[in-house]
Amino acid sequence: MARKKRQGPRAPMPEGNGVDILVRNVTMQFRRTKDEPSSIKEWVVRSLRREKKHEYFRALDDVSFHVERGEVVGIVGTNGSGKSTLLKIIAGALTPTAGKVYTDRSRVQLLSLGTGFDPELTGRENVYLNGAIIGYTRAFIDRKYEEIVSFAELDGFMEEKVRNYSSGMVSRLGFAIATAQDTPEILILDEVLSVGDLFFRKKSEARIREMIHGGSTVLIVSHSPSVIRENCSRAIWIEKGRLRADGDPREVCDAYEKMRG
């Protein structure tokens, strides 16, 4: 689901006014527990004996690139390669272990589906809850509510608790909420073009294309190379945390698919 824009001072852009996003030598390292305890008792015993062991996982390793104003750039890579982590760093939701990202986060909107719903609330209540998390005002949601319900094709279901929804219904509602706002200047899309059935997917792709071609600078993560080829002016391939290629979408996606095949 879309995340609320992060406000704050804008870092000076070393590359000049033509660049909207500059990623410079970004590394992201996470600490995780090695050999997880199988019970609370085991966890307590290990803690008392100071036997808890940790290991470090490097999700991104010295990644650098830039996105010029008005570019539509796609990011491909296998699962676990750090793509979503990179988008969260750019949007300001995560701070990198090393390196720096230069962008004006007051102009950034990150759309990432699948989070922010309370299953015990109704569809209507979740529209207002999720919209508030994104940063929508109540007046804006009031104005857009019927449009959101209609786009999600959920007329007659909005007073039902979300726990009774199918995964497709939840995805459709999440997408409709996330894309209800006006097109932002910098749009970051994390796997939002794989929503619902074939008919709804075509409708969602059309909505995203409207946003893409509305003059935004766009960064897209997708597991589908065809989405990158059809919608992007440039592609970046990140594999196991390292930047493997940056250039023409067809050439980059062809190399990626060849590696996977």
Coordinates of C-alpha atoms in Angstrom, one line a residue:
M1 CA 0.0 0.0 0.0
A2 CA 1.1 3.5 -0.5
R3 CA 3.2 5.0 2.3
K4 CA 2.8 8.5 3.7
K5 CA 5.2 11.0 2.2
R6 CA 8.2 11.7 4.4
Q7 CA 8.7 15.4 5.0
G8 CA 12.1 16.9 5.9
P9 CA 15.0 18.9 4.6
R10 CA 15.9 18.3 1.0
A11 CA 19.5 17.1 0.5
P12 CA 21.3 19.1 -2.1
M13 CA 21.4 17.4 -5.5
P14 CA 25.1 17.1 -6.6
E15 CA 24.1 16.2 -10.2
G16 CA 22.2 19.4 -10.7
N17 CA 18.5 20.3 -11.5
G18 CA 17.9 17.7 -14.1
V19 CA 18.1 14.8 -11.7
D20 CA 15.2 13.8 -9.4
I21 CA 16.8 10.8 -7.7
L22 CA 20.4 10.1 -7.0
V23 CA 21.5 6.9 -5.3
R24 CA 25.1 7.0 -4.3
N25 CA 27.0 4.0 -3.0
V26 CA 24.1 2.7 -1.0
T27 CA 24.6 -0.4 1.2
M28 CA 21.9 -1.9 3.4
Q29 CA 22.7 -4.5 6.1
F30 CA 20.3 -6.2 8.4
R31 CA 21.0 -8.2 11.5
R32 CA 19.1 -11.4 12.0
T33 CA 19.2 -14.1 14.6
K34 CA 21.1 -17.2 13.6
D35 CA 19.5 -20.6 14.5
E36 CA 16.2 -19.3 15.8
P37 CA 15.1 -20.8 19.2
S38 CA 12.1 -23.1 18.9
S39 CA 10.4 -22.0 22.1
I40 CA 10.2 -19.1 24.5
K41 CA 11.9 -21.3 27.1
E42 CA 14.9 -21.9 24.8
W43 CA 15.0 -18.1 23.9
V44 CA 15.1 -17.2 27.7
V45 CA 17.8 -19.8 28.4
R46 CA 19.9 -18.6 25.5
S47 CA 19.5 -15.0 26.6
L48 CA 20.5 -15.7 30.2
R49 CA 23.5 -17.7 29.0
R50 CA 24.2 -15.0 26.4
E51 CA 24.2 -17.7 23.7
K52 CA 22.1 -15.7 21.2
K53 CA 23.9 -15.6 17.9
H54 CA 23.4 -13.1 15.1
E55 CA 24.5 -12.9 11.5
Y56 CA 24.4 -10.0 9.1
F57 CA 22.6 -10.0 5.8
R58 CA 23.6 -7.5 3.1
A59 CA 20.4 -6.7 1.1
L60 CA 22.2 -4.0 -1.0
D61 CA 25.9 -3.7 -1.7
D62 CA 27.3 -0.4 -3.0
V63 CA 24.5 0.5 -5.4
S64 CA 24.7 3.7 -7.4
F65 CA 22.5 5.2 -10.2
H66 CA 20.5 8.3 -10.9
V67 CA 17.0 9.0 -12.4
E68 CA 16.5 12.2 -14.5
R69 CA 13.4 14.3 -14.3
G70 CA 10.6 12.7 -16.4
E71 CA 12.3 9.3 -16.8
V72 CA 10.4 6.1 -16.4
V73 CA 12.9 3.6 -14.9
G74 CA 12.2 -0.1 -14.2
I75 CA 14.0 -2.3 -11.8
V76 CA 14.2 -6.1 -12.2
G77 CA 15.8 -8.8 -10.2
T78 CA 15.1 -12.2 -8.6
N79 CA 13.3 -12.4 -5.2
G80 CA 15.5 -11.3 -2.3
S81 CA 17.7 -9.1 -4.4
G82 CA 16.9 -5.9 -2.5
K83 CA 14.6 -4.2 -4.9
S84 CA 11.8 -3.3 -2.4
T85 CA 14.4 -2.4 0.2
L86 CA 15.9 0.1 -2.3
L87 CA 12.5 1.7 -2.9
K88 CA 11.9 2.1 0.8
I89 CA 15.3 3.8 1.2
I90 CA 14.5 6.2 -1.6
A91 CA 11.1 7.0 -0.1
G92 CA 12.6 7.6 3.3
A93 CA 11.0 4.6 5.1
L94 CA 14.5 3.0 5.7
T95 CA 17.9 4.6 6.4
P96 CA 20.8 2.9 4.6
T97 CA 23.7 1.4 6.5
A98 CA 26.1 3.3 4.2
G99 CA 25.8 5.7 1.2
K100 CA 23.2 8.4 0.5
V101 CA 20.1 9.1 -1.5
Y102 CA 19.4 12.6 -2.7
T103 CA 15.8 13.4 -3.6
D104 CA 13.0 15.7 -2.5
R105 CA 10.8 13.4 -0.4
S106 CA 8.0 15.9 -0.2
R107 CA 7.5 15.1 -3.9
V108 CA 7.7 11.3 -3.6
Q109 CA 4.7 8.9 -3.4
L110 CA 5.5 5.2 -2.8
L111 CA 2.8 2.7 -3.8
S112 CA 3.2 -0.7 -2.3
L113 CA 0.3 -3.1 -2.0
G114 CA -0.5 -5.6 0.7
T115 CA -0.2 -3.7 4.0
G116 CA -2.2 -1.4 6.1
F117 CA -5.6 -3.2 6.4
D118 CA -7.3 -4.2 9.6
P119 CA -9.2 -7.5 9.0
E120 CA -11.6 -6.8 11.8
L121 CA -12.8 -3.5 10.3
T122 CA -15.2 -3.2 7.4
G123 CA -14.2 -2.3 3.9
R124 CA -15.6 1.3 4.4
E125 CA -13.6 1.7 7.7
N126 CA -10.5 0.4 6.0
V127 CA -10.8 3.0 3.2
Y128 CA -10.6 5.8 5.8
L129 CA -8.0 4.1 7.9
N130 CA -5.7 3.3 4.9
G131 CA -6.3 6.6 3.3
A132 CA -5.2 8.3 6.6
I133 CA -2.0 6.2 6.7
I134 CA -1.2 7.3 3.1
G135 CA -1.8 10.9 4.1
Y136 CA -5.2 11.6 2.6
T137 CA -7.5 14.1 4.4
R138 CA -11.0 12.9 5.4
A139 CA -12.5 15.5 3.0
F140 CA -10.4 14.0 0.2
I141 CA -11.6 10.4 1.0
D142 CA -15.2 11.6 1.3
R143 CA -14.9 13.1 -2.2
K144 CA -13.2 10.0 -3.6
Y145 CA -15.0 7.3 -1.7
E146 CA -17.6 6.3 -4.4
E147 CA -14.9 6.4 -7.1
I148 CA -12.7 4.1 -5.0
V149 CA -15.5 1.6 -4.4
S150 CA -16.5 1.6 -8.0
F151 CA -13.0 1.1 -9.3
A152 CA -12.4 -1.8 -6.9
E153 CA -15.7 -3.3 -8.0
L154 CA -16.8 -3.8 -4.4
D155 CA -20.3 -2.3 -4.5
G156 CA -22.4 -4.1 -1.9
F157 CA -19.4 -5.4 0.1
M158 CA -18.1 -2.3 1.9
E159 CA -20.0 -3.0 5.1
E160 CA -18.5 -6.5 5.3
K161 CA -15.4 -7.1 7.5
V162 CA -12.2 -7.4 5.4
R163 CA -11.4 -10.8 7.0
N164 CA -14.3 -12.1 4.8
Y165 CA -12.8 -10.7 1.6
S166 CA -10.9 -12.9 -0.8
S167 CA -7.2 -11.9 -1.4
G168 CA -8.3 -10.5 -4.8
M169 CA -10.9 -8.2 -3.2
V170 CA -8.3 -6.9 -0.7
S171 CA -5.8 -6.3 -3.5
R172 CA -8.4 -4.4 -5.6
L173 CA -9.4 -2.2 -2.7
G174 CA -5.8 -1.5 -1.8
F175 CA -5.0 -0.6 -5.4
A176 CA -8.0 1.7 -5.7
I177 CA -7.1 3.6 -2.5
A178 CA -3.4 3.9 -3.4
T179 CA -4.1 5.3 -6.9
A180 CA -7.0 7.7 -5.9
Q181 CA -4.7 10.7 -5.5
D182 CA -3.5 13.1 -8.1
T183 CA -0.3 12.1 -9.9
P184 CA 2.8 13.0 -7.8
E185 CA 5.9 14.5 -9.2
I186 CA 8.0 11.4 -8.2
L187 CA 6.1 8.1 -8.4
I188 CA 7.6 4.9 -7.0
L189 CA 5.7 1.6 -7.8
D190 CA 6.5 -1.6 -5.9
E191 CA 4.8 -4.5 -7.7
V192 CA 1.4 -2.8 -8.2
L193 CA 0.8 -4.2 -11.7
S194 CA -0.1 -7.7 -10.7
V195 CA -3.5 -7.1 -9.0
G196 CA -6.6 -9.2 -9.3
D197 CA -7.9 -11.2 -12.3
L198 CA -7.0 -10.6 -16.0
F199 CA -9.8 -8.0 -16.5
F200 CA -8.9 -6.0 -13.4
R201 CA -5.2 -6.2 -14.2
K202 CA -5.8 -4.6 -17.6
K203 CA -7.8 -1.8 -15.8
S204 CA -5.1 -1.3 -13.2
E205 CA -2.4 -1.2 -15.9
A206 CA -4.4 1.5 -17.7
R207 CA -4.6 3.5 -14.5
I208 CA -0.9 3.3 -13.9
R209 CA -0.1 4.2 -17.5
E210 CA -2.2 7.4 -17.0
M211 CA -0.1 8.2 -13.9
I212 CA 3.2 7.3 -15.7
H213 CA 2.4 9.5 -18.7
G214 CA 1.2 12.4 -16.6
G215 CA 4.7 13.9 -16.4
S216 CA 5.9 12.1 -13.3
T217 CA 9.4 10.8 -12.7
V218 CA 8.7 7.1 -12.2
L219 CA 10.5 4.2 -10.7
I220 CA 8.9 0.7 -11.1
V221 CA 9.7 -2.6 -9.6
S222 CA 8.1 -5.6 -11.3
H223 CA 8.7 -9.3 -11.6
S224 CA 7.4 -9.1 -15.2
P225 CA 10.1 -8.0 -17.7
S226 CA 7.3 -7.3 -20.2
V227 CA 6.0 -4.6 -17.9
I228 CA 9.4 -3.0 -17.9
R229 CA 9.9 -3.3 -21.6
E230 CA 6.4 -1.8 -22.4
N231 CA 6.4 1.1 -19.9
C232 CA 10.0 2.1 -19.2
S233 CA 12.6 4.3 -21.0
R234 CA 15.4 2.6 -19.0
A235 CA 16.0 -0.5 -16.9
I236 CA 18.2 -1.4 -13.9
W237 CA 19.0 -5.0 -13.0
I238 CA 19.8 -5.6 -9.3
E239 CA 20.8 -9.2 -8.4
K240 CA 21.5 -10.3 -4.9
G241 CA 22.0 -6.7 -3.8
R242 CA 24.4 -5.7 -6.5
L243 CA 23.8 -3.6 -9.6
R244 CA 24.3 -5.9 -12.7
A245 CA 23.1 -3.7 -15.6
D246 CA 21.7 -0.3 -16.3
G247 CA 20.5 0.7 -19.8
D248 CA 18.0 0.0 -22.6
P249 CA 15.0 -1.9 -21.2
R250 CA 15.1 -4.6 -23.9
E251 CA 18.8 -5.3 -23.5
V252 CA 18.7 -5.3 -19.7
C253 CA 15.5 -7.5 -19.6
D254 CA 17.0 -9.9 -22.2
A255 CA 20.1 -10.3 -20.1
Y256 CA 18.0 -10.9 -17.0
E257 CA 15.8 -13.5 -18.6
K258 CA 18.9 -15.3 -20.1
M259 CA 20.3 -15.5 -16.6
R260 CA 17.1 -16.9 -15.2
G261 CA 16.7 -19.4 -18.0

